[in-house]
Every structure is written in structure tokens, then in C-alpha cells.
Short mmCIF file of N, CA and C and ligand atoms in Angstrom, two decimals:
data_model
loop_
_atom_site.label_atom_id
_atom_site.label_comp_id
_atom_site.label_asym_id
_atom_site.label_seq_id
_atom_site.Cartn_x
_atom_site.Cartn_y
_atom_site.Cartn_z
N MET L 1 0.85 -1.24 -0.02
CA MET L 1 0.07 0.00 0.09
C MET L 1 0.92 1.36 -0.04
N ARG L 2 0.60 2.18 -0.96
CA ARG L 2 1.28 3.56 -0.94
C ARG L 2 0.81 4.44 -0.02
N ARG L 3 1.38 4.70 1.07
CA ARG L 3 0.85 5.53 2.15
C ARG L 3 1.68 6.80 2.22
N VAL L 4 1.17 7.89 2.53
CA VAL L 4 1.87 9.13 2.84
C VAL L 4 1.34 9.79 3.95
N VAL L 5 2.30 10.67 4.58
CA VAL L 5 1.80 11.57 5.71
C VAL L 5 1.98 13.03 5.18
N CYS L 6 0.94 13.77 5.42
CA CYS L 6 0.79 15.18 5.32
C CYS L 6 0.70 15.81 6.84
N PRO L 7 1.95 16.29 7.19
CA PRO L 7 2.01 16.63 8.60
C PRO L 7 1.91 18.41 8.60
N GLY L 8 1.39 18.67 10.01
CA GLY L 8 1.42 20.09 10.07
C GLY L 8 0.82 20.45 11.18
N SER L 9 0.57 21.78 11.60
CA SER L 9 -0.10 22.37 12.81
C SER L 9 -1.40 22.43 12.60
N PHE L 10 -1.92 22.78 11.44
CA PHE L 10 -3.27 22.87 11.09
C PHE L 10 -4.10 23.46 12.09
N ASP L 11 -3.71 24.75 12.33
CA ASP L 11 -4.36 25.51 13.52
C ASP L 11 -4.91 26.87 12.83
N PRO L 12 -5.80 26.91 12.15
CA PRO L 12 -6.61 25.81 11.61
C PRO L 12 -6.32 25.35 10.34
N VAL L 13 -7.11 24.24 9.65
CA VAL L 13 -6.77 23.90 8.16
C VAL L 13 -7.48 24.92 7.27
N THR L 14 -6.62 25.13 6.12
CA THR L 14 -7.04 26.20 5.15
C THR L 14 -7.30 25.47 3.91
N ASN L 15 -7.64 26.07 2.97
CA ASN L 15 -8.00 25.55 1.67
C ASN L 15 -6.64 25.35 0.99
N GLY L 16 -5.57 25.70 1.32
CA GLY L 16 -4.22 25.61 0.77
C GLY L 16 -3.99 24.07 1.25
N HIS L 17 -4.22 23.85 2.54
CA HIS L 17 -3.80 22.42 3.03
C HIS L 17 -4.78 21.34 2.15
N LEU L 18 -5.95 21.77 2.25
CA LEU L 18 -6.97 20.75 1.60
C LEU L 18 -6.50 20.49 0.09
N ASP L 19 -6.01 21.58 -0.62
CA ASP L 19 -5.54 21.37 -1.95
C ASP L 19 -4.57 20.28 -2.11
N ILE L 20 -3.64 20.29 -1.18
CA ILE L 20 -2.48 19.44 -1.04
C ILE L 20 -3.01 18.10 -0.74
N ILE L 21 -3.81 17.92 0.33
CA ILE L 21 -4.45 16.66 0.89
C ILE L 21 -5.24 15.97 -0.31
N GLY L 22 -6.06 16.62 -0.99
CA GLY L 22 -6.81 16.35 -2.28
C GLY L 22 -5.99 15.89 -3.13
N ARG L 23 -5.09 16.40 -3.59
CA ARG L 23 -4.29 16.02 -4.81
C ARG L 23 -3.39 14.95 -4.39
N ALA L 24 -2.89 14.82 -3.08
CA ALA L 24 -2.16 13.59 -2.63
C ALA L 24 -3.08 12.38 -2.49
N SER L 25 -4.27 12.64 -2.22
CA SER L 25 -5.30 11.56 -2.20
C SER L 25 -5.49 10.73 -3.52
N ARG L 26 -5.20 11.57 -4.44
CA ARG L 26 -5.23 10.84 -5.84
C ARG L 26 -3.93 10.29 -6.36
N LEU L 27 -2.86 10.41 -5.58
CA LEU L 27 -1.54 9.85 -6.02
C LEU L 27 -1.26 8.58 -5.06
N PHE L 28 -1.74 8.51 -3.81
CA PHE L 28 -1.67 7.60 -3.01
C PHE L 28 -2.72 6.79 -2.52
N ASP L 29 -2.58 5.63 -2.19
CA ASP L 29 -3.72 4.77 -1.68
C ASP L 29 -4.31 5.21 -0.28
N GLU L 30 -3.38 5.80 0.74
CA GLU L 30 -3.88 6.34 1.86
C GLU L 30 -3.08 7.61 2.17
N VAL L 31 -3.72 8.63 2.66
CA VAL L 31 -3.15 10.00 2.93
C VAL L 31 -3.34 9.97 4.59
N VAL L 32 -2.27 10.03 5.33
CA VAL L 32 -2.51 10.20 6.82
C VAL L 32 -2.15 11.84 7.21
N VAL L 33 -3.14 12.49 7.52
CA VAL L 33 -2.79 13.89 7.85
C VAL L 33 -2.61 13.79 9.43
N ALA L 34 -1.38 14.29 9.70
CA ALA L 34 -0.81 14.12 11.13
C ALA L 34 -0.58 15.63 11.79
N VAL L 35 -1.54 15.76 12.77
CA VAL L 35 -1.60 17.00 13.56
C VAL L 35 -0.33 16.91 14.55
N LEU L 36 0.67 17.61 14.30
CA LEU L 36 1.90 17.63 15.22
C LEU L 36 1.69 18.49 16.48
N ILE L 37 1.77 17.72 17.50
CA ILE L 37 1.73 18.70 18.72
C ILE L 37 2.80 19.22 19.30
N ASN L 38 2.86 20.48 19.57
CA ASN L 38 4.04 21.24 19.78
C ASN L 38 3.86 22.05 21.04
N LYS L 39 4.19 21.54 22.26
CA LYS L 39 3.83 22.07 23.42
C LYS L 39 4.51 23.64 23.71
N THR L 40 5.37 23.81 22.90
CA THR L 40 6.04 25.35 23.18
C THR L 40 5.15 26.36 22.57
N LYS L 41 4.32 25.85 21.75
CA LYS L 41 3.61 26.97 20.82
C LYS L 41 1.94 26.71 21.27
N LYS L 42 1.50 27.72 21.73
CA LYS L 42 0.17 27.76 22.18
C LYS L 42 -0.73 28.16 21.00
N GLY L 43 -1.70 27.15 20.56
CA GLY L 43 -2.64 27.25 19.44
C GLY L 43 -3.82 27.87 19.68
N LEU L 44 -4.35 28.37 18.55
CA LEU L 44 -5.85 28.92 18.87
C LEU L 44 -6.70 27.86 19.21
N PHE L 45 -6.59 26.76 18.54
CA PHE L 45 -7.55 25.59 18.73
C PHE L 45 -6.70 24.35 19.34
N SER L 46 -7.36 23.61 20.09
CA SER L 46 -6.79 22.46 20.89
C SER L 46 -6.59 21.44 19.55
N ILE L 47 -5.78 20.48 19.95
CA ILE L 47 -5.26 19.37 19.05
C ILE L 47 -6.67 18.73 18.49
N ASP L 48 -7.51 18.37 19.46
CA ASP L 48 -8.82 17.58 19.20
C ASP L 48 -9.86 18.42 18.29
N GLU L 49 -9.79 19.85 18.60
CA GLU L 49 -10.48 20.78 17.70
C GLU L 49 -9.91 20.63 16.19
N ARG L 50 -8.66 20.82 16.19
CA ARG L 50 -7.99 20.64 14.86
C ARG L 50 -8.47 19.56 14.00
N MET L 51 -8.46 18.48 14.82
CA MET L 51 -8.54 17.17 14.23
C MET L 51 -10.12 16.96 13.68
N GLU L 52 -10.89 17.53 14.57
CA GLU L 52 -12.44 17.43 14.38
C GLU L 52 -12.80 18.16 12.98
N MET L 53 -11.98 19.29 13.12
CA MET L 53 -12.43 20.17 11.82
C MET L 53 -11.79 19.43 10.39
N LEU L 54 -10.57 18.93 10.59
CA LEU L 54 -9.77 18.20 9.57
C LEU L 54 -10.90 16.92 9.18
N GLU L 55 -11.36 16.29 10.15
CA GLU L 55 -12.11 15.00 9.81
C GLU L 55 -13.40 15.47 8.97
N GLU L 56 -13.98 16.71 9.38
CA GLU L 56 -15.05 16.96 8.65
C GLU L 56 -14.72 17.62 7.12
N VAL L 57 -13.77 18.22 7.11
CA VAL L 57 -13.50 19.06 5.85
C VAL L 57 -12.76 18.04 4.69
N THR L 58 -12.44 16.51 5.33
CA THR L 58 -11.71 15.73 4.46
C THR L 58 -12.67 14.46 4.26
N LYS L 59 -13.87 14.40 4.70
CA LYS L 59 -14.86 13.35 4.72
C LYS L 59 -15.23 12.83 3.35
N GLU L 60 -14.94 13.86 2.38
CA GLU L 60 -15.47 13.42 0.89
C GLU L 60 -14.36 12.51 0.36
N TYR L 61 -13.16 12.47 0.79
CA TYR L 61 -12.04 11.67 0.40
C TYR L 61 -12.18 10.27 1.10
N GLY L 62 -12.21 9.46 0.46
CA GLY L 62 -12.38 7.97 0.98
C GLY L 62 -11.01 7.49 1.63
N ASN L 63 -9.98 8.18 1.17
CA ASN L 63 -8.59 7.53 1.83
C ASN L 63 -7.81 8.46 2.50
N VAL L 64 -8.61 9.37 3.29
CA VAL L 64 -7.78 10.27 4.18
C VAL L 64 -8.09 10.08 5.63
N ARG L 65 -7.14 9.71 6.38
CA ARG L 65 -7.03 9.61 7.71
C ARG L 65 -6.52 10.51 8.75
N ILE L 66 -7.23 11.09 9.74
CA ILE L 66 -6.54 12.00 10.56
C ILE L 66 -5.93 11.50 11.88
N ASP L 67 -4.80 11.92 12.18
CA ASP L 67 -3.99 11.44 13.41
C ASP L 67 -3.43 12.53 13.98
N LYS L 68 -2.82 12.22 15.13
CA LYS L 68 -1.90 13.25 15.82
C LYS L 68 -0.76 12.55 16.41
N TRP L 69 0.15 13.37 16.75
CA TRP L 69 1.45 12.87 17.21
C TRP L 69 2.28 13.97 17.89
N HIS L 70 2.94 13.34 18.96
CA HIS L 70 3.73 14.18 19.75
C HIS L 70 5.21 13.49 19.71
N GLY L 71 6.12 14.36 19.07
CA GLY L 71 7.54 13.68 18.83
C GLY L 71 8.04 14.05 17.42
N LEU L 72 9.05 13.14 17.02
CA LEU L 72 9.42 13.37 15.86
C LEU L 72 8.59 12.82 14.77
N LEU L 73 8.57 13.50 13.71
CA LEU L 73 7.70 13.12 12.45
C LEU L 73 8.08 11.63 12.02
N VAL L 74 9.60 11.41 12.08
CA VAL L 74 9.98 10.18 11.60
C VAL L 74 9.69 9.04 12.40
N ASP L 75 9.37 9.25 13.68
CA ASP L 75 9.00 8.26 14.52
C ASP L 75 7.61 7.87 14.16
N PHE L 76 6.75 8.87 13.90
CA PHE L 76 5.33 8.68 13.48
C PHE L 76 5.41 7.90 12.14
N CYS L 77 6.17 8.20 11.29
CA CYS L 77 6.35 7.37 9.94
C CYS L 77 6.63 5.96 10.45
N ARG L 78 7.61 5.88 11.22
CA ARG L 78 8.10 4.45 11.53
C ARG L 78 6.76 3.57 12.28
N HIS L 79 6.10 4.30 13.23
CA HIS L 79 4.82 3.77 13.75
C HIS L 79 3.70 3.27 12.71
N ASN L 80 3.94 4.09 11.73
CA ASN L 80 2.54 3.88 10.88
C ASN L 80 3.19 3.20 9.51
N ASP L 81 4.32 2.82 9.30
CA ASP L 81 4.79 2.12 8.11
C ASP L 81 4.64 3.05 6.97
N ILE L 82 5.25 4.33 7.16
CA ILE L 82 5.00 5.32 6.04
C ILE L 82 6.51 5.60 5.63
N SER L 83 6.74 5.89 4.35
CA SER L 83 8.11 6.25 3.92
C SER L 83 8.05 7.44 3.26
N VAL L 84 6.96 8.22 2.97
CA VAL L 84 6.91 9.53 2.31
C VAL L 84 6.15 10.52 3.01
N ILE L 85 6.73 11.55 2.99
CA ILE L 85 6.23 12.83 3.72
C ILE L 85 5.82 13.76 2.38
N ILE L 86 4.65 14.31 2.52
CA ILE L 86 4.23 15.23 1.42
C ILE L 86 4.09 16.73 2.08
N LYS L 87 4.71 17.57 1.27
CA LYS L 87 4.60 19.01 1.88
C LYS L 87 4.28 19.89 0.71
N GLY L 88 3.33 20.89 0.89
CA GLY L 88 3.24 22.15 -0.07
C GLY L 88 4.32 23.09 -0.14
N LEU L 89 4.64 23.59 -1.16
CA LEU L 89 5.64 24.61 -1.01
C LEU L 89 4.83 25.79 -1.82
N ARG L 90 4.82 26.82 -0.93
CA ARG L 90 4.07 28.09 -1.37
C ARG L 90 5.05 28.91 -2.27
N ALA L 91 6.18 29.22 -1.84
CA ALA L 91 7.17 30.08 -2.57
C ALA L 91 8.46 29.58 -2.20
N VAL L 92 9.58 30.26 -2.62
CA VAL L 92 10.86 30.06 -2.38
C VAL L 92 11.20 30.06 -1.00
N SER L 93 10.55 31.25 -0.39
CA SER L 93 11.02 31.31 1.01
C SER L 93 10.56 30.08 1.82
N ASP L 94 9.50 29.32 1.44
CA ASP L 94 9.43 27.95 2.18
C ASP L 94 10.49 26.93 2.18
N TYR L 95 11.29 27.17 1.00
CA TYR L 95 12.11 26.18 0.32
C TYR L 95 13.23 25.78 1.46
N GLU L 96 13.90 27.00 1.90
CA GLU L 96 15.13 26.55 2.87
C GLU L 96 14.90 25.74 3.93
N TYR L 97 13.93 26.16 4.59
CA TYR L 97 13.53 25.39 6.00
C TYR L 97 13.02 23.88 5.56
N GLU L 98 12.26 23.82 4.74
CA GLU L 98 11.63 22.57 4.22
C GLU L 98 12.66 21.55 3.87
N LEU L 99 13.71 22.13 3.08
CA LEU L 99 14.97 21.37 2.37
C LEU L 99 15.68 20.88 3.67
N GLN L 100 15.75 21.67 4.40
CA GLN L 100 16.71 21.31 5.76
C GLN L 100 16.10 20.12 6.69
N MET L 101 14.61 20.35 6.80
CA MET L 101 13.74 19.12 7.44
C MET L 101 13.86 17.95 6.59
N ALA L 102 13.75 18.11 5.27
CA ALA L 102 13.69 17.03 4.52
C ALA L 102 14.96 16.03 4.51
N GLN L 103 16.05 16.87 4.51
CA GLN L 103 17.41 16.18 4.49
C GLN L 103 17.53 15.58 5.76
N MET L 104 17.22 16.14 6.89
CA MET L 104 17.42 15.79 8.23
C MET L 104 16.35 14.52 8.27
N ASN L 105 15.30 14.53 7.94
CA ASN L 105 14.31 13.38 8.10
C ASN L 105 14.93 12.05 7.25
N HIS L 106 15.38 12.41 6.15
CA HIS L 106 15.86 11.45 5.38
C HIS L 106 17.16 10.79 5.98
N ARG L 107 18.09 11.46 6.66
CA ARG L 107 19.33 11.14 7.24
C ARG L 107 18.75 10.22 8.57
N MET L 108 17.83 10.68 9.41
CA MET L 108 17.44 9.94 10.56
C MET L 108 16.68 8.75 10.18
N ALA L 109 15.95 8.78 9.18
CA ALA L 109 15.05 7.43 8.82
C ALA L 109 14.84 6.90 7.49
N GLY L 110 15.59 7.68 6.59
CA GLY L 110 15.47 7.22 5.22
C GLY L 110 14.00 7.54 4.72
N VAL L 111 13.33 8.36 5.36
CA VAL L 111 12.03 8.78 4.84
C VAL L 111 12.18 9.90 3.67
N GLU L 112 11.58 9.74 2.61
CA GLU L 112 11.61 10.60 1.53
C GLU L 112 10.47 11.76 1.66
N THR L 113 11.05 12.99 1.00
CA THR L 113 10.06 14.11 1.28
C THR L 113 9.51 14.44 -0.27
N MET L 114 8.48 14.61 -0.49
CA MET L 114 7.79 14.87 -1.82
C MET L 114 7.31 16.53 -1.56
N PHE L 115 7.64 17.18 -2.46
CA PHE L 115 7.23 18.74 -2.42
C PHE L 115 6.10 18.76 -3.72
N MET L 116 4.92 19.46 -3.08
CA MET L 116 3.99 19.52 -4.14
C MET L 116 3.84 21.26 -4.26
N SER L 117 3.84 21.80 -5.47
CA SER L 117 3.76 23.06 -5.65
C SER L 117 2.20 23.40 -5.25
N THR L 118 2.12 24.48 -4.55
CA THR L 118 0.92 25.03 -4.06
C THR L 118 0.11 25.60 -5.23
N ASN L 119 -1.28 25.44 -5.22
CA ASN L 119 -1.92 26.00 -6.16
C ASN L 119 -1.86 27.53 -6.09
N PRO L 120 -1.49 28.34 -7.11
CA PRO L 120 -1.37 29.75 -6.90
C PRO L 120 -2.31 30.58 -6.14
N LEU L 121 -3.53 29.98 -6.29
CA LEU L 121 -4.67 30.42 -5.64
C LEU L 121 -4.48 30.57 -4.12
N TYR L 122 -3.64 29.72 -3.70
CA TYR L 122 -3.33 29.66 -2.29
C TYR L 122 -2.11 30.13 -1.86
N SER L 123 -1.23 30.55 -2.79
CA SER L 123 0.35 30.56 -2.32
C SER L 123 0.55 31.59 -1.37
N TYR L 124 -0.27 32.65 -1.07
CA TYR L 124 0.00 33.59 -0.16
C TYR L 124 -0.87 33.33 1.23
N LEU L 125 -1.32 32.26 1.29
CA LEU L 125 -2.20 31.88 2.40
C LEU L 125 -1.38 31.18 3.61
N SER L 126 -1.74 31.42 4.79
CA SER L 126 -1.29 30.87 6.04
C SER L 126 -2.33 30.76 6.99
N SER L 127 -2.24 29.92 7.98
CA SER L 127 -3.29 29.81 9.15
C SER L 127 -3.12 31.08 9.85
N SER L 128 -1.92 31.54 10.11
CA SER L 128 -1.80 32.73 10.98
C SER L 128 -2.40 33.85 10.47
N LEU L 129 -2.34 34.12 9.04
CA LEU L 129 -3.03 35.21 8.36
C LEU L 129 -4.40 35.10 8.29
N MET L 130 -4.99 33.97 8.15
CA MET L 130 -6.32 33.71 8.30
C MET L 130 -7.00 34.18 9.83
N LYS L 131 -6.25 33.80 10.79
CA LYS L 131 -6.51 34.22 12.22
C LYS L 131 -6.73 35.64 12.29
N GLU L 132 -5.61 36.36 11.78
CA GLU L 132 -5.59 37.83 11.94
C GLU L 132 -6.78 38.40 11.09
N ILE L 133 -6.95 38.04 9.79
CA ILE L 133 -7.98 38.75 9.13
C ILE L 133 -9.47 38.50 9.70
N VAL L 134 -9.73 37.20 9.95
CA VAL L 134 -11.17 36.88 10.62
C VAL L 134 -11.22 37.49 11.83
N LYS L 135 -10.20 37.74 12.78
CA LYS L 135 -10.41 38.59 13.92
C LYS L 135 -10.85 40.06 13.74
N TYR L 136 -10.19 40.68 12.48
CA TYR L 136 -10.60 41.84 12.26
C TYR L 136 -11.77 42.09 11.20
N GLY L 137 -12.41 40.82 10.83
CA GLY L 137 -13.69 40.99 10.09
C GLY L 137 -13.30 41.08 8.61
N GLY L 138 -12.19 40.70 8.13
CA GLY L 138 -11.75 40.77 6.67
C GLY L 138 -12.27 39.70 5.99
N ASP L 139 -12.34 39.68 4.59
CA ASP L 139 -12.90 38.77 3.85
C ASP L 139 -12.08 37.63 3.51
N VAL L 140 -12.44 36.27 3.89
CA VAL L 140 -11.51 35.22 3.63
C VAL L 140 -12.40 34.24 3.02
N SER L 141 -13.21 34.69 2.22
CA SER L 141 -13.90 33.69 1.37
C SER L 141 -13.24 32.89 0.34
N GLY L 142 -13.34 31.67 0.13
CA GLY L 142 -12.61 31.03 -0.83
C GLY L 142 -11.27 30.49 -0.10
N LEU L 143 -10.80 30.94 0.87
CA LEU L 143 -9.57 30.72 1.51
C LEU L 143 -9.75 29.74 2.64
N ILE L 144 -10.61 29.53 3.27
CA ILE L 144 -10.88 28.41 4.30
C ILE L 144 -12.27 27.80 4.12
N PRO L 145 -12.37 26.57 4.51
CA PRO L 145 -13.79 25.99 4.53
C PRO L 145 -14.73 26.89 5.40
N GLU L 146 -15.96 26.96 5.01
CA GLU L 146 -17.08 27.49 5.71
C GLU L 146 -17.07 27.33 7.26
N LEU L 147 -16.97 25.92 7.38
CA LEU L 147 -16.98 25.41 8.84
C LEU L 147 -15.93 26.11 9.63
N VAL L 148 -14.59 26.14 9.01
CA VAL L 148 -13.45 26.49 9.85
C VAL L 148 -13.53 28.20 10.03
N HIS L 149 -14.29 28.94 8.99
CA HIS L 149 -14.59 30.25 9.15
C HIS L 149 -15.57 30.51 10.46
N THR L 150 -16.46 29.73 10.43
CA THR L 150 -17.46 29.84 11.59
C THR L 150 -16.80 29.57 12.70
N ARG L 151 -15.99 28.54 13.04
CA ARG L 151 -15.25 28.27 14.27
C ARG L 151 -14.33 29.25 14.54
N LEU L 152 -13.73 29.96 13.57
CA LEU L 152 -12.57 30.94 13.89
C LEU L 152 -13.47 32.14 14.49
N ALA L 153 -14.42 32.67 13.76
CA ALA L 153 -15.13 33.62 14.10
C ALA L 153 -15.82 33.56 15.58
N GLU L 154 -16.15 32.35 15.83
CA GLU L 154 -16.52 32.00 17.27
C GLU L 154 -15.71 32.26 18.24
N ARG L 155 -14.46 31.49 18.05
CA ARG L 155 -13.33 31.48 18.92
C ARG L 155 -12.71 32.98 19.29
N LEU L 156 -12.76 33.52 17.91
CA LEU L 156 -12.08 34.96 18.20
C LEU L 156 -12.89 36.00 18.82
N ARG L 157 -14.42 35.58 18.73
CA ARG L 157 -15.15 36.63 19.59
C ARG L 157 -15.19 36.36 21.03
N GLU L 158 -14.68 35.01 21.43
CA GLU L 158 -14.66 34.89 22.88
C GLU L 158 -13.78 35.71 23.73
N PRO L 159 -14.24 36.11 24.93
CA PRO L 159 -13.44 37.04 25.54
C PRO L 159 -12.06 36.52 26.00
O1 PNS A 1 2.22 23.52 9.94
P1 PNS A 1 3.66 23.67 10.29
O2 PNS A 1 3.63 24.28 11.84
O3 PNS A 1 4.59 24.45 9.36
O4 PNS A 1 4.24 22.13 10.35
C1 PNS A 1 5.61 21.96 10.84
C2 PNS A 1 5.97 20.64 11.13
C3 PNS A 1 5.07 20.27 12.39
C4 PNS A 1 5.40 19.70 9.95
C5 PNS A 1 7.47 20.31 11.63
O5 PNS A 1 7.71 21.30 12.52
C6 PNS A 1 7.66 19.07 12.26
O6 PNS A 1 7.78 18.08 11.36
N1 PNS A 1 7.59 18.82 13.48
C7 PNS A 1 7.64 17.48 14.13
C8 PNS A 1 8.94 17.54 15.06
C9 PNS A 1 10.12 16.99 14.33
O7 PNS A 1 10.23 15.98 13.51
N2 PNS A 1 11.26 17.86 14.09
C10 PNS A 1 12.51 17.57 13.43
C11 PNS A 1 12.20 18.06 11.98
S1 PNS A 1 13.56 17.54 10.95
#
């Protein structure tokens, strides 16, 4: 079985992430979306909330599974018999850091990283920008799923 992991913080998932997940689902038998837990970074959404949104917005794909992991991504790969990581590249500025991680992951566990060029519709998109724009009532239509927009608006309204 050709299995790939699509890792990230997903705080929250955007249409840019979904584009990569959807395209990967056509190339691999199974796509495992892994929400990586980073205890030093306080997220807006809990890991379970991020996973729940991911479950909802990927349910149309029959071969996407959502999981979470605390620790090294290569250990997640070992535990799940995964030999390929897929990452979206939005711009050259993403490349340097991604290349470093890809090389380190390969050195540690022989895991390959595949880069997929982001759809230009989403190349300027990030979860952080979405949070900031929704907080101040800006227009994010077409950039995040409707459900995520609703959850973001609710969360950012909370005192
Ligand atoms: O969505 P993000 O925050 O850009 O995702 C980055 C992420 C979570 C994929 C990356 O930080 C990662 O792989 N973290 C897991 C810890 C790890 O394996 N670190 C060593 C990388 S060489």
C-alpha cells in the first residue's frame, strides 16, 4: 500500500492544506494527515478541535485518515509504516527550511519528502494570516472552509 503523511500544525486547516491533501489522495492509496503537537506553541484551537475540523472537511475523500503525534515526525512514520512525507511549497521562502527538514528526516530514517507546488490561488495563504484577518472582520471567502470560518469567528469573539 502506498501511504503518505501530510504533517502540520493545522491551526486551523486552510484551503491551501486541503488542496495538497486532495491532490495527494489521488496519488497515494492512503493519506494520513498528522497534527503535530508542539507544546511550546500555544495554538488557538486544541489538537482535538483541529482534528475534528480536519475530519469534517476531508470526509469526501475515502482514503484520508486524521491522526496526531507528539515527537519526531520520522517516529510517526516508523509507527505507521510510512516512507513518504508530502509538503506543499508556497514560495521560494518556504524552500530553505523545508529542504533542511527533508534532508534531516532522510538522514534519521530514510524517509523521503515529496514537495508539491501549491496552487497559486493559495500561495499567499497561511493559518496565521487567516486568524488575523477573521479577527478584524476581513474577507476570507474561498480561502478557508465555511466550517472553519464559523469556528474561527466564534473563537475569536470569545473574551
Ligand atoms: O504547519 P507547520 O507548523 O509548518 O508544520 C511544521 C511541522 C509540524 C510539520 C514540523 O515542525 C515537524 O515536522 N515537526 C515534528 C517534529 C520533528 O520531527 N522535528 C524535526 C524535523 S527535521
